[in-house]
Tab-separated table of C-alpha atoms and ligand atoms in Angstrom:
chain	number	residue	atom	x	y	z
A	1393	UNK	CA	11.212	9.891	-8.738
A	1394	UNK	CA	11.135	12.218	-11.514
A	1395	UNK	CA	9.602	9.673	-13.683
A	1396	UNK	CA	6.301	10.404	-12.154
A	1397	UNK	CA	6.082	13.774	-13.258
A	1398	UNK	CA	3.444	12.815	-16.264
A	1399	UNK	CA	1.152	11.927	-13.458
A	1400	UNK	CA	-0.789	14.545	-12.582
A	1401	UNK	CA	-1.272	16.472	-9.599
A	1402	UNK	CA	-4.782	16.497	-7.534
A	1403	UNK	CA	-6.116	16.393	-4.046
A	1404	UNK	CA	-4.229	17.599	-1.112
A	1405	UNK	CA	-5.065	15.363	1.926
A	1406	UNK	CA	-6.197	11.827	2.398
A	1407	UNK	CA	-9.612	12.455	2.867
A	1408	UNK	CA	-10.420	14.477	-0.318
A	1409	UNK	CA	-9.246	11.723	-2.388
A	1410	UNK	CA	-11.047	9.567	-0.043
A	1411	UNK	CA	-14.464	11.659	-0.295
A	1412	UNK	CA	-14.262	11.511	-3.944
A	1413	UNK	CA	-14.543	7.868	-3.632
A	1414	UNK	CA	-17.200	7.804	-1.087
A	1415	UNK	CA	-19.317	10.073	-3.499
A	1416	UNK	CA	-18.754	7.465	-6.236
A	1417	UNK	CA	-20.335	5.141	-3.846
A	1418	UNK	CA	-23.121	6.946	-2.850
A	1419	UNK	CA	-23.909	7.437	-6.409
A	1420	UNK	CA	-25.552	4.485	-6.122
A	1421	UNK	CA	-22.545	2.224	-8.067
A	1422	UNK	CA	-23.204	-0.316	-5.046
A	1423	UNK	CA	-26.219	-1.567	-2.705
A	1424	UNK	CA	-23.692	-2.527	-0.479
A	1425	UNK	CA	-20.187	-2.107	0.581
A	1426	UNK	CA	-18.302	-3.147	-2.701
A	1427	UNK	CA	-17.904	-0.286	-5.291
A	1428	UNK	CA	-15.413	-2.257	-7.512
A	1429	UNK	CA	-16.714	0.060	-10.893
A	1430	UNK	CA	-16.139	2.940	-8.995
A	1431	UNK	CA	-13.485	5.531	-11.197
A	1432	UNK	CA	-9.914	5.312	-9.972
A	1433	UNK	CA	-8.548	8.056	-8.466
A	1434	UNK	CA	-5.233	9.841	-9.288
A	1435	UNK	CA	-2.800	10.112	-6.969
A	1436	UNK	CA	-0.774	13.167	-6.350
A	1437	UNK	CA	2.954	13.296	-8.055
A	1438	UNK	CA	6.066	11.840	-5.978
A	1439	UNK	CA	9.073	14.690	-6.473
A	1440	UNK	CA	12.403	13.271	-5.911
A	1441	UNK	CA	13.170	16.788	-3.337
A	1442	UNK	CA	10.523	16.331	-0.958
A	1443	UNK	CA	12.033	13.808	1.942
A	1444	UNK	CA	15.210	14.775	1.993
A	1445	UNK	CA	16.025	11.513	4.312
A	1446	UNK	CA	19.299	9.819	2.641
A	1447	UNK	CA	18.925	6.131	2.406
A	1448	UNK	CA	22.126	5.578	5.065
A	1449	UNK	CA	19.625	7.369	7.756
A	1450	UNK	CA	16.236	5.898	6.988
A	1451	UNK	CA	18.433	2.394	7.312
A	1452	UNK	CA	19.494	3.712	10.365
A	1453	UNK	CA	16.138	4.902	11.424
A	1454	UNK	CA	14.271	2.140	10.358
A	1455	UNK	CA	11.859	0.092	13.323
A	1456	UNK	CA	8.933	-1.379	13.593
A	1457	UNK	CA	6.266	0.489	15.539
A	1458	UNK	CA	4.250	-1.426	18.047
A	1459	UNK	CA	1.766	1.686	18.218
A	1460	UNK	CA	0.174	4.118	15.751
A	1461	UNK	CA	-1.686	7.439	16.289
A	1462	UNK	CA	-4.561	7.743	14.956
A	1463	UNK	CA	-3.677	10.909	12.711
A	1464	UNK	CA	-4.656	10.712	8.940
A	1465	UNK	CA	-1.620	10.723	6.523
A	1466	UNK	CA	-1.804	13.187	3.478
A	1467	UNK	CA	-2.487	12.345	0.044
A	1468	UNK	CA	1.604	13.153	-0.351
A	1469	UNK	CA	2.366	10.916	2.089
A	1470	UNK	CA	0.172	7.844	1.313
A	1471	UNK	CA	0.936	8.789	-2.478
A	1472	UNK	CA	4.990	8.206	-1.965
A	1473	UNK	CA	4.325	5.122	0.304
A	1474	UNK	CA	2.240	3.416	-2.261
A	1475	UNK	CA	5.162	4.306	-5.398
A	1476	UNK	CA	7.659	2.759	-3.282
A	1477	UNK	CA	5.723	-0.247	-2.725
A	1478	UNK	CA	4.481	-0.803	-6.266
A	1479	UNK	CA	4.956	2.518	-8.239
A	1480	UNK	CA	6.572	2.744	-11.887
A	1481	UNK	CA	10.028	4.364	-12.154
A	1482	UNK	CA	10.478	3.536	-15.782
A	1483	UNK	CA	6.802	4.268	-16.470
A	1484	UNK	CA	7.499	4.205	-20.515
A	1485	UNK	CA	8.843	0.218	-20.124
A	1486	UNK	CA	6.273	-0.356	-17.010
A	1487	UNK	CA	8.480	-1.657	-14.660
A	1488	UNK	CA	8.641	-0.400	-11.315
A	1489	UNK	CA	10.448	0.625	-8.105
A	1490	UNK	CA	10.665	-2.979	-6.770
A	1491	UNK	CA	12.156	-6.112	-8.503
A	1492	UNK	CA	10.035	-9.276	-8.708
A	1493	UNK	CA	11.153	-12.585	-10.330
A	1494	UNK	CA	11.159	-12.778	-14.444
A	1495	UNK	CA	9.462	-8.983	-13.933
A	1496	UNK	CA	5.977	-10.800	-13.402
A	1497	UNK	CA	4.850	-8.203	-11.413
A	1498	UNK	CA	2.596	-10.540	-9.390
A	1499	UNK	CA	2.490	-8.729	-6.009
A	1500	UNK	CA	-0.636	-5.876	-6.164
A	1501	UNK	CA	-1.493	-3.409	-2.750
A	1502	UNK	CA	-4.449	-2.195	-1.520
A	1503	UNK	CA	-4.699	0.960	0.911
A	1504	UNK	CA	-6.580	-0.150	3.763
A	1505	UNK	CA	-8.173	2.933	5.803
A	1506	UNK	CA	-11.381	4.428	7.960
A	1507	UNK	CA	-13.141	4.923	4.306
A	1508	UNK	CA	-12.987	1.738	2.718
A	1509	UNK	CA	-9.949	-0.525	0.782
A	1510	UNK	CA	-8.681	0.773	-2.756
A	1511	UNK	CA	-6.404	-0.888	-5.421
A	1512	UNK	CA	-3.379	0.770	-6.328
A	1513	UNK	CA	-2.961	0.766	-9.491
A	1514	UNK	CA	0.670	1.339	-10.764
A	1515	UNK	CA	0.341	2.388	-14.446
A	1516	UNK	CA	-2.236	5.432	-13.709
A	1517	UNK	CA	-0.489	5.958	-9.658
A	1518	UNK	CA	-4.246	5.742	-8.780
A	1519	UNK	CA	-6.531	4.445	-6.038
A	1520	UNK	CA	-9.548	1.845	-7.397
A	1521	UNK	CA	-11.877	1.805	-4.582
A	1522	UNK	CA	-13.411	-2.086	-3.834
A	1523	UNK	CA	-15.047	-1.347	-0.583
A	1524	UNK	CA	-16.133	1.478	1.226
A	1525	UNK	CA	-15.771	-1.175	4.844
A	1526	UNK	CA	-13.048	-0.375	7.115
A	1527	UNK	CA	-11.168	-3.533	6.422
A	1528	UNK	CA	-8.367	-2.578	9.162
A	1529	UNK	CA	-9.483	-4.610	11.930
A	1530	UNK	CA	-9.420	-7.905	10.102
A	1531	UNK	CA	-5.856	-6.830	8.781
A	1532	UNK	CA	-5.009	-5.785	12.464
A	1533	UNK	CA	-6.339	-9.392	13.574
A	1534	UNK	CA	-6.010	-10.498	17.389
A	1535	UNK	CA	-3.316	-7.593	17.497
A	1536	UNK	CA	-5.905	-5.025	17.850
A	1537	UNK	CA	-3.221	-2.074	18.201
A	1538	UNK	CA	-2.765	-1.993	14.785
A	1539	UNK	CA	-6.227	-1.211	13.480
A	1540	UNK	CA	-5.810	2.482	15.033
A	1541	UNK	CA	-2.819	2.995	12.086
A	1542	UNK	CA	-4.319	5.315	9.596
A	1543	UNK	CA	-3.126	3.177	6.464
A	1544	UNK	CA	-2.699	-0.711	6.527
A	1545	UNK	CA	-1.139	-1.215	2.853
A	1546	UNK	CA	-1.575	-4.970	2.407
A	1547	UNK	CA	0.477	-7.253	0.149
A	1548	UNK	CA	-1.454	-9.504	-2.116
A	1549	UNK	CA	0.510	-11.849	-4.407
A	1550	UNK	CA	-1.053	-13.618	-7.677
A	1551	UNK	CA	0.124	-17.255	-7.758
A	1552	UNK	CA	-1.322	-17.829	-11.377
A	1553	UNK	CA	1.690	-15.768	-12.328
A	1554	UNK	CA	4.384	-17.897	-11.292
A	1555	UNK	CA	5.170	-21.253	-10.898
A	1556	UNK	CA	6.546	-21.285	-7.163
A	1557	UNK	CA	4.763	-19.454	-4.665
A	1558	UNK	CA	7.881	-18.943	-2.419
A	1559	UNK	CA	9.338	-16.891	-5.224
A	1560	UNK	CA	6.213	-14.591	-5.050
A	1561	UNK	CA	6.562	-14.465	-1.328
A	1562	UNK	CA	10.324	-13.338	-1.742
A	1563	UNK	CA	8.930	-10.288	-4.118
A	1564	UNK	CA	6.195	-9.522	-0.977
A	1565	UNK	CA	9.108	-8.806	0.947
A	1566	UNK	CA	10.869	-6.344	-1.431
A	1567	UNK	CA	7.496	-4.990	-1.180
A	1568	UNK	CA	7.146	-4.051	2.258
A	1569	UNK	CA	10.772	-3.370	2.932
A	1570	UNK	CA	10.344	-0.200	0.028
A	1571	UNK	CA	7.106	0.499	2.258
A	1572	UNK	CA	9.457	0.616	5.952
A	1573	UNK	CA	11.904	2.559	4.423
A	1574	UNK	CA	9.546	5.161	2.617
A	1575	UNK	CA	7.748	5.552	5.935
A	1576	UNK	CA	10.919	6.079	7.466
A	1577	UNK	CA	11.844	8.745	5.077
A	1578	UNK	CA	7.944	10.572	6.181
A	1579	UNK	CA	8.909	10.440	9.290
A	1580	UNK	CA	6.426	7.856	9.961
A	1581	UNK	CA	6.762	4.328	10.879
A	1582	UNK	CA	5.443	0.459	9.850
A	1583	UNK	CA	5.688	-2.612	10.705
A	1584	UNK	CA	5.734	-5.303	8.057
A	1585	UNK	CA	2.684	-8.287	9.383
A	1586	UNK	CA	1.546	-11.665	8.558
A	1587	UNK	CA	-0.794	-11.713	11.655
A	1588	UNK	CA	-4.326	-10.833	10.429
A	1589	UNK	CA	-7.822	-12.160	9.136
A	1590	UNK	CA	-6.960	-13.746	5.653
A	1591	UNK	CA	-10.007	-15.383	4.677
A	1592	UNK	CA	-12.117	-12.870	5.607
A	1593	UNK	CA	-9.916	-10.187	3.892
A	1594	UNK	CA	-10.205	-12.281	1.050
A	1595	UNK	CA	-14.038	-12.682	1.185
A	1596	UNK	CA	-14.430	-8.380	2.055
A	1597	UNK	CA	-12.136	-7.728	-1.175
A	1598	UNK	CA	-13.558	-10.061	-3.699
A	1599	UNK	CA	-10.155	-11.710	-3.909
A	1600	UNK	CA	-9.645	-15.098	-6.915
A	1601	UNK	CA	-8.395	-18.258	-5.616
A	1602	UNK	CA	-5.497	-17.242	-7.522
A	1603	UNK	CA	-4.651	-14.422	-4.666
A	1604	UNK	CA	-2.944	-14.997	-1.680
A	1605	UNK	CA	-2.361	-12.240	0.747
A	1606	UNK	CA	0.980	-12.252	2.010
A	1607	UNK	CA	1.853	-9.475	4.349
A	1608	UNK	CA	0.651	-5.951	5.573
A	1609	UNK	CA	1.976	-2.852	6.503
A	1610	UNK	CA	0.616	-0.620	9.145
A	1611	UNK	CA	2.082	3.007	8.154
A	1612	UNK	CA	1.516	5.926	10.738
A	1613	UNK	CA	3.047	8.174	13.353
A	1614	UNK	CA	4.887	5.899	16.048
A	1615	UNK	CA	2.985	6.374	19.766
A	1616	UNK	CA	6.154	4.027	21.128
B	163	FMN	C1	7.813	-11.655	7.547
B	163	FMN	C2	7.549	-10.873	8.814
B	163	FMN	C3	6.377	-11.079	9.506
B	163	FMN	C4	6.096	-10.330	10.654
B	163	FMN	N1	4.886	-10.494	11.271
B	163	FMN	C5	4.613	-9.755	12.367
B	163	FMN	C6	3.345	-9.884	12.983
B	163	FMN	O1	2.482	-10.638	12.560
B	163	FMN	N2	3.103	-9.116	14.070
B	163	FMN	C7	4.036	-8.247	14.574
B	163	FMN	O2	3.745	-7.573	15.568
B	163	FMN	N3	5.239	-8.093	13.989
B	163	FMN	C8	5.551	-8.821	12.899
B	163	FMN	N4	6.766	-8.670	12.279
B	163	FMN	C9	7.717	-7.645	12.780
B	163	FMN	C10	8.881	-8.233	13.558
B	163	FMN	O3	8.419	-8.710	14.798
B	163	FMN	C11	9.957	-7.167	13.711
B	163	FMN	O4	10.470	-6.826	12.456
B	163	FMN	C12	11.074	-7.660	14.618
B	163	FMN	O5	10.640	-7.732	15.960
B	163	FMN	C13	12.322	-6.790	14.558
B	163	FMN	O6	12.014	-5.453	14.926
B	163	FMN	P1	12.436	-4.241	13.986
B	163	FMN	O7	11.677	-4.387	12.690
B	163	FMN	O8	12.047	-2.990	14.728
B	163	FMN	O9	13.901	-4.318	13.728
B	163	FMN	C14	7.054	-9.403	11.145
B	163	FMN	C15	8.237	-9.214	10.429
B	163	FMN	C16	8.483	-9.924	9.279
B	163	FMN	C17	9.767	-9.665	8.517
């Protein structure tokens, strides 16, 4: 984790990095919800010492949470969750904390939350705000429960990258299984999900026919 350390250090909860955005967007970069030329964002630094967690217990803590509470997440916290799941750890060769097939890279996140749905972006550890909707009720779908999770991280693969889209699905999963055990190491849960509103996530986020969204990840405090 000390590979981040270039990155630079900024706001200190959720919602100032959030409220940076939301000024962006008020700025008048958008008549309506989508800000996709808004600035990106910098996330905070991951430090290897901060969740002390070893990887036997967060294995043997590991569950999927059927219940969220509402309370927000910190910039620390949704900063580490987003490195695991698509973060550089050999920033100088840009390759990252999860494998994917031939290193294409193909699988991107977005952070899903009450002020809109950002883009990580690995290289910079940054947030690239799209929309300023709440886009967690289409990700929660018919299982309603889940839109009260304070981050949905959803898991967006780019079939123009390679040939077989089952291959990209594998690298989805390495995705969200970094995300469980991350969350696990906050002391927070998630629940890796296919159940949700694809098209319409699709339509809300401006996605390419080449983009298929895969899977998401509510990430919160367990209620159950
Ligand atoms: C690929 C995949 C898709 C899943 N989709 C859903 C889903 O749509 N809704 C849901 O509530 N749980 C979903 N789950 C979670 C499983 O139901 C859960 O992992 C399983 O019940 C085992 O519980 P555990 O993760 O606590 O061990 C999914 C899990 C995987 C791996």
């Amino acid at each position: 984790m000390n590979s981040l350390k270039s990155h630079q250090k900024t706001a200190s909860n959720t919602s100032r990095i959030l409220k940076v955005l939301l000024a962006a967007a008020a700025l008048g970069l958008t008549a309506s919800c989508a800000v996709s030329d808004a600035a990106a964002e910098k996330l905070p630094e991951v430090k290897a010492d901060a969740y002390p967690m070893s990887l036997v217990e967060a294995l043997q803590q590991r569950r999927s949470a059927r219940n969220f509470k509402s309370q927000a997440l910190t910039d620390e916290q949704v900063a580490a969750l987003l490195w695991a799941a698509a973060g550089e750890n050999r920033p100088e060769q840009h390759l990252r904390t999860v494998p994917s097939a031939r290193n294409k890279q193909e699988v991107q996140v977005y952070a899903l939350s009450a002020a809109g749905a950002s883009l990580y972006e690995p290289a910079t550890h940054s947030l690239k705000l799209i929309t300023t909707e709440d886009l967690r009720p289409l990700a929660a779908g018919p299982q309603v429960n889940f839109a009260a999770a304070p981050l949905i991280v959803l898991i967006v693969g780019d079939n123009s990258k390679l040939g077989k889209r089952e291959i990209t699905y594998a690298d989805a999963g390495f995705v969200s299984q970094n995300i469980c055990l991350m969350a696990t190491a906050l002391g927070l849960s998630s629940r890796p999900r296919m159940t949700m509103e694809k098209d319409e996530l699709k339509s809300a986020l401006k996605l390419g026919p080449q983009l298929e969204i895969i899977l998401n990840n509510p990430v919160g405090y367990a209620e159950d």
